[in-house]
Amino acid sequence: MKISLNWLKEYYQTDLSAQQISEALTGCGLEVESMESFESLPGGLRGVVIGQVMECAKHPNADKLSLTKVDVGGAELLSIVCGAPNVAAGQKVVVATVGAMLHPVEGEPFEIKKSKIRGELSEGMICAEDEIGLGKSHAGIIVLDEDAKVGTPAAEHFGISSDTVFEIGLTPNRVDAASHFGVARDLAAVVLAQKLITDHNAESNSASFPAVASLTEELPACPVEVVIEDAAACKRYSGITVSVKVGPSPDWLQNRLKAIGLRPINNIVDITNYVMHETGQPLHAFDAAKIKGNKVVIRKCAEGTEFVTLDEVKRKLTANDLMICNESEPMCIAGVFGGLDSGVTESTTKIFLESAAFDSVSVRKTSKHHQLKTDSSFRFERGSDPEITVNALLRAVYLIDEIGAGNVTSQITDQYPGKKEAVEIAFSFDTCDTLIGKHIDRSIIRKILTALGMEIISDGKDALLLSVPQFKVDVTRAADVVEEVLRVYGYNNIGFPEKLQISASHMKHPDPEKLRETVSDLLASRGFREILNNSLTRTAYYGKFAGLNSEDTVQILNPLSSDLGVMRMTLLFGGLESITYNVNRKNADQRLFEFGKVYRLNNAAQEGEWKWEEREQLLVLLSGNRRPESWEGKSNAVSFGDIRREAEVILNRIGITGLTWEAGANEIYAESLRGMSGKREVVRIGVVSPKALKLTDTQVAVYAAEFEWSEVLRLLRKQKAVRYTEVSKFPAVRRDLALVIDRAVKYQQIEELAWNTERKLLREVNLFDVYEGDKLGEGKKSYAVSFMLQDNDATLTDKQIEKTMERLQKAFEEKVGAVIRS
């Protein structure tokens, strides 16, 4: 949201600099994300002044040039060479002095420098209107009236305005500050609070609401009948008729709108936009002649009704869209967007001006369904103040009269079904002190609350009864009032206590936070980078793989888009998106990890009862090469063995051993292993399938490890916090086997068979070489596998080793048809 400093100062006069105002607003919760300068004319005519030509003579070396002496209010006259045919002595002109940066209508900006033109000194330039951006004419220099004052800055003479514009990151709960007046109210309260901290009797100006029109009793009743058929969706509807003369807005109004990024359209539409950004209340102007039957009906239309909006797009309405209709047809989508056929045009002579309060939920759903985001819907979605509708109308009428754009022709028609009283809240000073952590003087609190627009109904020694205005949509309880006091008083004014009192508490084993930090530090030390993806993800990812059914997803009721339609069921797709993003930017070698929660809708034990399930996972991803390219040698691509090694490093670091590894059937992975503890899956590792890669447009092979972190914590809870395993006194023995097997046989089958055959002495199994070639025969491959044997109670004898290896060889030959190569 953009806020103009000049505009802001119309409601609150202050000597604070733009930087000080920025800091004050940020401190009270209206975060200023950026500040930028605005000028109604590019360059602001800096360095350009009003001058008078004192002398004018022909250039001795050029027929079409003149030598002039120009008075610009300085100690000496400036010598300027001029090529304009209409230059003459005695003229009041516009002069760009040396150093001025000019922004012409066409072409790039250029700087005025002292130079010699055909041998004669020139210390500036006498300007034509196109050279300084004031117009398109280049027929000659600008000749001003005699009353123009020499030495006056050109920006001042031509009324060029400059401004500072704040970009405020408005949070959804602060619709009370979605206007210049709302921001001015907060700024006035903050300035007052800072003065009161040092002087309890200090006074400060409060923000002043802009001037409004006064209607005479002689005006007739509004000729337009208003009927609210849906009072739940339309809390209040006010309107008035005005005779108008549509035309361009005056410069000051256009500059106000341009400063905050709005395009001026015509005087009537510009005033409705001006009042909205001034007061926070959206207005809409209808051409009164196009309101059939002189009747406005606020209702919902039939499903599928076609309606053409101002952008000339034909839209099909839903049965939940609130519409502003005339006697027979819709004219406007309430609170969102106007219709093409009912708006103000150059031929409009009479308008019906609307000011209403629409239900926030209704507007939000309609806006999202039709993908229409407007300044009006932005405000209505966050909650509107029904008490301001009439004042906003009167403000618009005042401005229409002030710029001579029309005259009011009726009284206001005001429909306010079920008027809601202001919220009353009991506020305790002691509770305020407890929540803030500091005793704040009661008089300061009272003045802060009053400055924010709250009324003190009853004032007791220890408590207040407050009436909260309806524009404070987020203040509904005492804690909200405390927050209002705190943000205005200033978080930076709350000091740290001299001592901190805490109660000892039992630490969980394992400590989840510490465990995550341990694993994160481990992975970072091994070259991994942590990523953090959105918990909301694409609906299209689910329903294509077993175990990730679309009916099990937790769906968002009002998604911003289909890309954010459901809660994620796995971290994998977000990780693949991160890899794709990097690969597209020539960064294919990725080592990534992410801790995050996944969500699923599970059918509970009782039929028809559903429960939400939330689990934490750890995702580890590898892609590309093991190390960057280097002159030292070519790097190999990462493989299945690499991701398994990383998973085992994590498990060893946190002390989880004894998992059973088995082949895992999963459509997301082309090949995978599951690390099991009994019947519970602790980790799954594998190479991501092409089908899954295609969904995220990932063009490289990706290896992943998915840890069920809740299972990791469960296993660690069974273990003691400190464990010690004695280093064996007896040496280990390594034996290698070269196994010729069918290509269909996977390494995990070899490993599982080895562990099942020898449980007592076998300590480690490792694949250290793979060979495929014509010499082995068609459909064959060779695995070179090492086996580490060790007895913790005695030194192994040759006989024990031989018997163990014989059992292993026999098992490989019988179970997988292996042939032992010598």
PDB file of C-alpha atoms in Angstrom, residues 80-221:
ATOM      1  CA  ILE A  80      24.313  31.573 -23.303  1.00  0.00           C
ATOM      2  CA  VAL A  81      24.386  30.612 -26.968  1.00  0.00           C
ATOM      3  CA  CYS A  82      20.788  30.106 -28.176  1.00  0.00           C
ATOM      4  CA  GLY A  83      19.523  28.621 -31.449  1.00  0.00           C
ATOM      5  CA  ALA A  84      15.831  29.526 -31.073  1.00  0.00           C
ATOM      6  CA  PRO A  85      14.510  31.884 -33.759  1.00  0.00           C
ATOM      7  CA  ASN A  86      12.204  33.698 -31.316  1.00  0.00           C
ATOM      8  CA  VAL A  87      14.773  34.736 -28.689  1.00  0.00           C
ATOM      9  CA  ALA A  88      14.928  38.480 -28.028  1.00  0.00           C
ATOM     10  CA  ALA A  89      16.159  40.946 -25.429  1.00  0.00           C
ATOM     11  CA  GLY A  90      13.771  41.684 -22.587  1.00  0.00           C
ATOM     12  CA  GLN A  91      12.070  38.293 -22.622  1.00  0.00           C
ATOM     13  CA  LYS A  92      11.372  36.308 -19.425  1.00  0.00           C
ATOM     14  CA  VAL A  93      12.560  32.762 -20.192  1.00  0.00           C
ATOM     15  CA  VAL A  94      13.248  29.346 -18.664  1.00  0.00           C
ATOM     16  CA  VAL A  95      16.982  28.725 -18.132  1.00  0.00           C
ATOM     17  CA  ALA A  96      18.730  25.427 -17.399  1.00  0.00           C
ATOM     18  CA  THR A  97      21.895  26.239 -15.515  1.00  0.00           C
ATOM     19  CA  VAL A  98      25.153  24.264 -15.605  1.00  0.00           C
ATOM     20  CA  GLY A  99      24.707  20.924 -13.840  1.00  0.00           C
ATOM     21  CA  ALA A 100      20.955  20.675 -14.452  1.00  0.00           C
ATOM     22  CA  MET A 101      19.716  17.267 -15.655  1.00  0.00           C
ATOM     23  CA  LEU A 102      16.969  17.712 -18.256  1.00  0.00           C
ATOM     24  CA  HIS A 103      14.357  15.082 -19.131  1.00  0.00           C
ATOM     25  CA  PRO A 104      13.030  15.829 -22.626  1.00  0.00           C
ATOM     26  CA  VAL A 105       9.746  14.462 -23.950  1.00  0.00           C
ATOM     27  CA  GLU A 106      11.678  12.306 -26.394  1.00  0.00           C
ATOM     28  CA  GLY A 107      15.150  10.892 -25.973  1.00  0.00           C
ATOM     29  CA  GLU A 108      17.385  10.248 -22.980  1.00  0.00           C
ATOM     30  CA  PRO A 109      18.008  12.680 -20.082  1.00  0.00           C
ATOM     31  CA  PHE A 110      21.075  14.900 -20.528  1.00  0.00           C
ATOM     32  CA  GLU A 111      23.156  17.187 -18.338  1.00  0.00           C
ATOM     33  CA  ILE A 112      23.821  20.858 -19.054  1.00  0.00           C
ATOM     34  CA  LYS A 113      27.550  21.581 -19.176  1.00  0.00           C
ATOM     35  CA  LYS A 114      29.644  24.703 -19.685  1.00  0.00           C
ATOM     36  CA  SER A 115      30.902  24.554 -23.244  1.00  0.00           C
ATOM     37  CA  LYS A 116      32.004  26.513 -26.308  1.00  0.00           C
ATOM     38  CA  ILE A 117      29.665  26.600 -29.292  1.00  0.00           C
ATOM     39  CA  ARG A 118      31.326  27.783 -32.507  1.00  0.00           C
ATOM     40  CA  GLY A 119      34.038  29.402 -30.409  1.00  0.00           C
ATOM     41  CA  GLU A 120      31.719  31.250 -27.993  1.00  0.00           C
ATOM     42  CA  LEU A 121      31.161  30.381 -24.298  1.00  0.00           C
ATOM     43  CA  SER A 122      27.761  29.038 -23.287  1.00  0.00           C
ATOM     44  CA  GLU A 123      26.911  28.738 -19.570  1.00  0.00           C
ATOM     45  CA  GLY A 124      23.475  27.162 -19.775  1.00  0.00           C
ATOM     46  CA  MET A 125      20.506  26.697 -22.057  1.00  0.00           C
ATOM     47  CA  ILE A 126      17.343  28.711 -22.731  1.00  0.00           C
ATOM     48  CA  CYS A 127      14.686  25.979 -22.948  1.00  0.00           C
ATOM     49  CA  ALA A 128      11.821  25.027 -25.209  1.00  0.00           C
ATOM     50  CA  GLU A 129       8.904  23.177 -23.620  1.00  0.00           C
ATOM     51  CA  ASP A 130       9.780  19.758 -25.081  1.00  0.00           C
ATOM     52  CA  GLU A 131      13.338  20.023 -23.733  1.00  0.00           C
ATOM     53  CA  ILE A 132      12.130  20.110 -20.119  1.00  0.00           C
ATOM     54  CA  GLY A 133       9.147  17.793 -20.513  1.00  0.00           C
ATOM     55  CA  LEU A 134       6.403  20.455 -20.268  1.00  0.00           C
ATOM     56  CA  GLY A 135       5.018  19.863 -23.764  1.00  0.00           C
ATOM     57  CA  LYS A 136       5.809  18.638 -27.269  1.00  0.00           C
ATOM     58  CA  SER A 137       6.492  21.934 -29.044  1.00  0.00           C
ATOM     59  CA  HIS A 138       9.985  22.707 -30.306  1.00  0.00           C
ATOM     60  CA  ALA A 139       9.064  25.744 -32.388  1.00  0.00           C
ATOM     61  CA  GLY A 140      10.967  28.046 -30.066  1.00  0.00           C
ATOM     62  CA  ILE A 141      11.881  28.847 -26.494  1.00  0.00           C
ATOM     63  CA  ILE A 142       9.260  29.345 -23.784  1.00  0.00           C
ATOM     64  CA  VAL A 143       8.494  33.063 -23.374  1.00  0.00           C
ATOM     65  CA  LEU A 144       6.882  33.832 -20.017  1.00  0.00           C
ATOM     66  CA  ASP A 145       4.639  36.664 -18.883  1.00  0.00           C
ATOM     67  CA  GLU A 146       6.204  39.871 -17.659  1.00  0.00           C
ATOM     68  CA  ASP A 147       5.196  39.168 -14.052  1.00  0.00           C
ATOM     69  CA  ALA A 148       7.443  36.093 -13.855  1.00  0.00           C
ATOM     70  CA  LYS A 149      10.052  36.700 -11.150  1.00  0.00           C
ATOM     71  CA  VAL A 150      13.712  36.328 -12.132  1.00  0.00           C
ATOM     72  CA  GLY A 151      15.588  33.708 -10.089  1.00  0.00           C
ATOM     73  CA  THR A 152      12.453  31.755  -9.148  1.00  0.00           C
ATOM     74  CA  PRO A 153      12.961  27.993  -9.445  1.00  0.00           C
ATOM     75  CA  ALA A 154      11.056  26.754 -12.491  1.00  0.00           C
ATOM     76  CA  ALA A 155       9.484  23.964 -10.419  1.00  0.00           C
ATOM     77  CA  GLU A 156       7.892  26.605  -8.195  1.00  0.00           C
ATOM     78  CA  HIS A 157       6.776  28.739 -11.124  1.00  0.00           C
ATOM     79  CA  PHE A 158       5.094  25.857 -12.978  1.00  0.00           C
ATOM     80  CA  GLY A 159       3.718  24.213  -9.830  1.00  0.00           C
ATOM     81  CA  ILE A 160       5.788  21.022 -10.166  1.00  0.00           C
ATOM     82  CA  SER A 161       5.224  18.894  -7.085  1.00  0.00           C
ATOM     83  CA  SER A 162       7.677  16.538  -5.439  1.00  0.00           C
ATOM     84  CA  ASP A 163       6.762  13.979  -2.842  1.00  0.00           C
ATOM     85  CA  THR A 164       8.003  11.026  -0.802  1.00  0.00           C
ATOM     86  CA  VAL A 165       5.972   7.844  -1.092  1.00  0.00           C
ATOM     87  CA  PHE A 166       6.025   5.134   1.580  1.00  0.00           C
ATOM     88  CA  GLU A 167       5.378   1.529   0.600  1.00  0.00           C
ATOM     89  CA  ILE A 168       3.690  -0.023   3.642  1.00  0.00           C
ATOM     90  CA  GLY A 169       3.386  -3.791   4.090  1.00  0.00           C
ATOM     91  CA  LEU A 170      -0.114  -3.720   5.566  1.00  0.00           C
ATOM     92  CA  THR A 171      -1.047  -6.837   7.520  1.00  0.00           C
ATOM     93  CA  PRO A 172      -4.545  -8.276   6.900  1.00  0.00           C
ATOM     94  CA  ASN A 173      -5.852  -7.255  10.338  1.00  0.00           C
ATOM     95  CA  ARG A 174      -5.065  -3.549   9.933  1.00  0.00           C
ATOM     96  CA  VAL A 175      -7.774  -2.328   7.573  1.00  0.00           C
ATOM     97  CA  ASP A 176      -8.140   0.681   9.887  1.00  0.00           C
ATOM     98  CA  ALA A 177      -4.826   1.886   8.423  1.00  0.00           C
ATOM     99  CA  ALA A 178      -5.710   1.209   4.768  1.00  0.00           C
ATOM    100  CA  SER A 179      -5.955   4.942   4.061  1.00  0.00           C
ATOM    101  CA  HIS A 180      -4.032   8.153   4.455  1.00  0.00           C
ATOM    102  CA  PHE A 181      -6.260   9.280   7.308  1.00  0.00           C
ATOM    103  CA  GLY A 182      -5.874   5.918   9.075  1.00  0.00           C
ATOM    104  CA  VAL A 183      -2.086   6.128   8.836  1.00  0.00           C
ATOM    105  CA  ALA A 184      -2.194   9.756  10.021  1.00  0.00           C
ATOM    106  CA  ARG A 185      -4.243   8.672  13.062  1.00  0.00           C
ATOM    107  CA  ASP A 186      -1.624   6.084  14.023  1.00  0.00           C
ATOM    108  CA  LEU A 187       1.239   8.518  13.437  1.00  0.00           C
ATOM    109  CA  ALA A 188      -0.409  11.175  15.628  1.00  0.00           C
ATOM    110  CA  ALA A 189      -0.909   8.625  18.411  1.00  0.00           C
ATOM    111  CA  VAL A 190       2.723   7.468  18.234  1.00  0.00           C
ATOM    112  CA  VAL A 191       4.083  11.038  18.322  1.00  0.00           C
ATOM    113  CA  LEU A 192       1.845  11.835  21.291  1.00  0.00           C
ATOM    114  CA  ALA A 193       2.961   8.699  23.154  1.00  0.00           C
ATOM    115  CA  GLN A 194       6.642   9.521  22.685  1.00  0.00           C
ATOM    116  CA  LYS A 195       6.082  13.032  24.064  1.00  0.00           C
ATOM    117  CA  LEU A 196       4.116  11.682  27.038  1.00  0.00           C
ATOM    118  CA  ILE A 197       6.941   9.320  28.006  1.00  0.00           C
ATOM    119  CA  THR A 198       9.122  12.330  28.870  1.00  0.00           C
ATOM    120  CA  ASP A 199       6.350  14.785  29.786  1.00  0.00           C
ATOM    121  CA  HIS A 200       3.026  13.459  31.115  1.00  0.00           C
ATOM    122  CA  ASN A 201       1.365  16.794  30.419  1.00  0.00           C
ATOM    123  CA  ALA A 202       2.500  17.020  26.809  1.00  0.00           C
ATOM    124  CA  GLU A 203      -0.027  17.808  24.111  1.00  0.00           C
ATOM    125  CA  SER A 204       0.021  16.961  20.433  1.00  0.00           C
ATOM    126  CA  ASN A 205      -2.172  17.555  17.413  1.00  0.00           C
ATOM    127  CA  SER A 206      -4.536  14.730  16.540  1.00  0.00           C
ATOM    128  CA  ALA A 207      -5.316  13.652  13.006  1.00  0.00           C
ATOM    129  CA  SER A 208      -8.152  15.702  11.495  1.00  0.00           C
ATOM    130  CA  PHE A 209     -10.795  14.101   9.303  1.00  0.00           C
ATOM    131  CA  PRO A 210     -11.086  15.962   5.972  1.00  0.00           C
ATOM    132  CA  ALA A 211     -13.798  18.522   5.304  1.00  0.00           C
ATOM    133  CA  VAL A 212     -17.203  17.237   4.193  1.00  0.00           C
ATOM    134  CA  ALA A 213     -20.220  18.850   2.521  1.00  0.00           C
ATOM    135  CA  SER A 214     -23.293  20.068   4.374  1.00  0.00           C
ATOM    136  CA  LEU A 215     -26.619  19.291   2.728  1.00  0.00           C
ATOM    137  CA  THR A 216     -29.478  21.771   2.908  1.00  0.00           C
ATOM    138  CA  GLU A 217     -32.958  20.707   3.909  1.00  0.00           C
ATOM    139  CA  GLU A 218     -34.350  22.092   0.637  1.00  0.00           C
ATOM    140  CA  LEU A 219     -32.807  19.226  -1.330  1.00  0.00           C
ATOM    141  CA  PRO A 220     -35.378  16.624  -2.450  1.00  0.00           C
ATOM    142  CA  ALA A 221     -35.272  12.968  -1.422  1.00  0.00           C
TER     143      ALA A 221
END
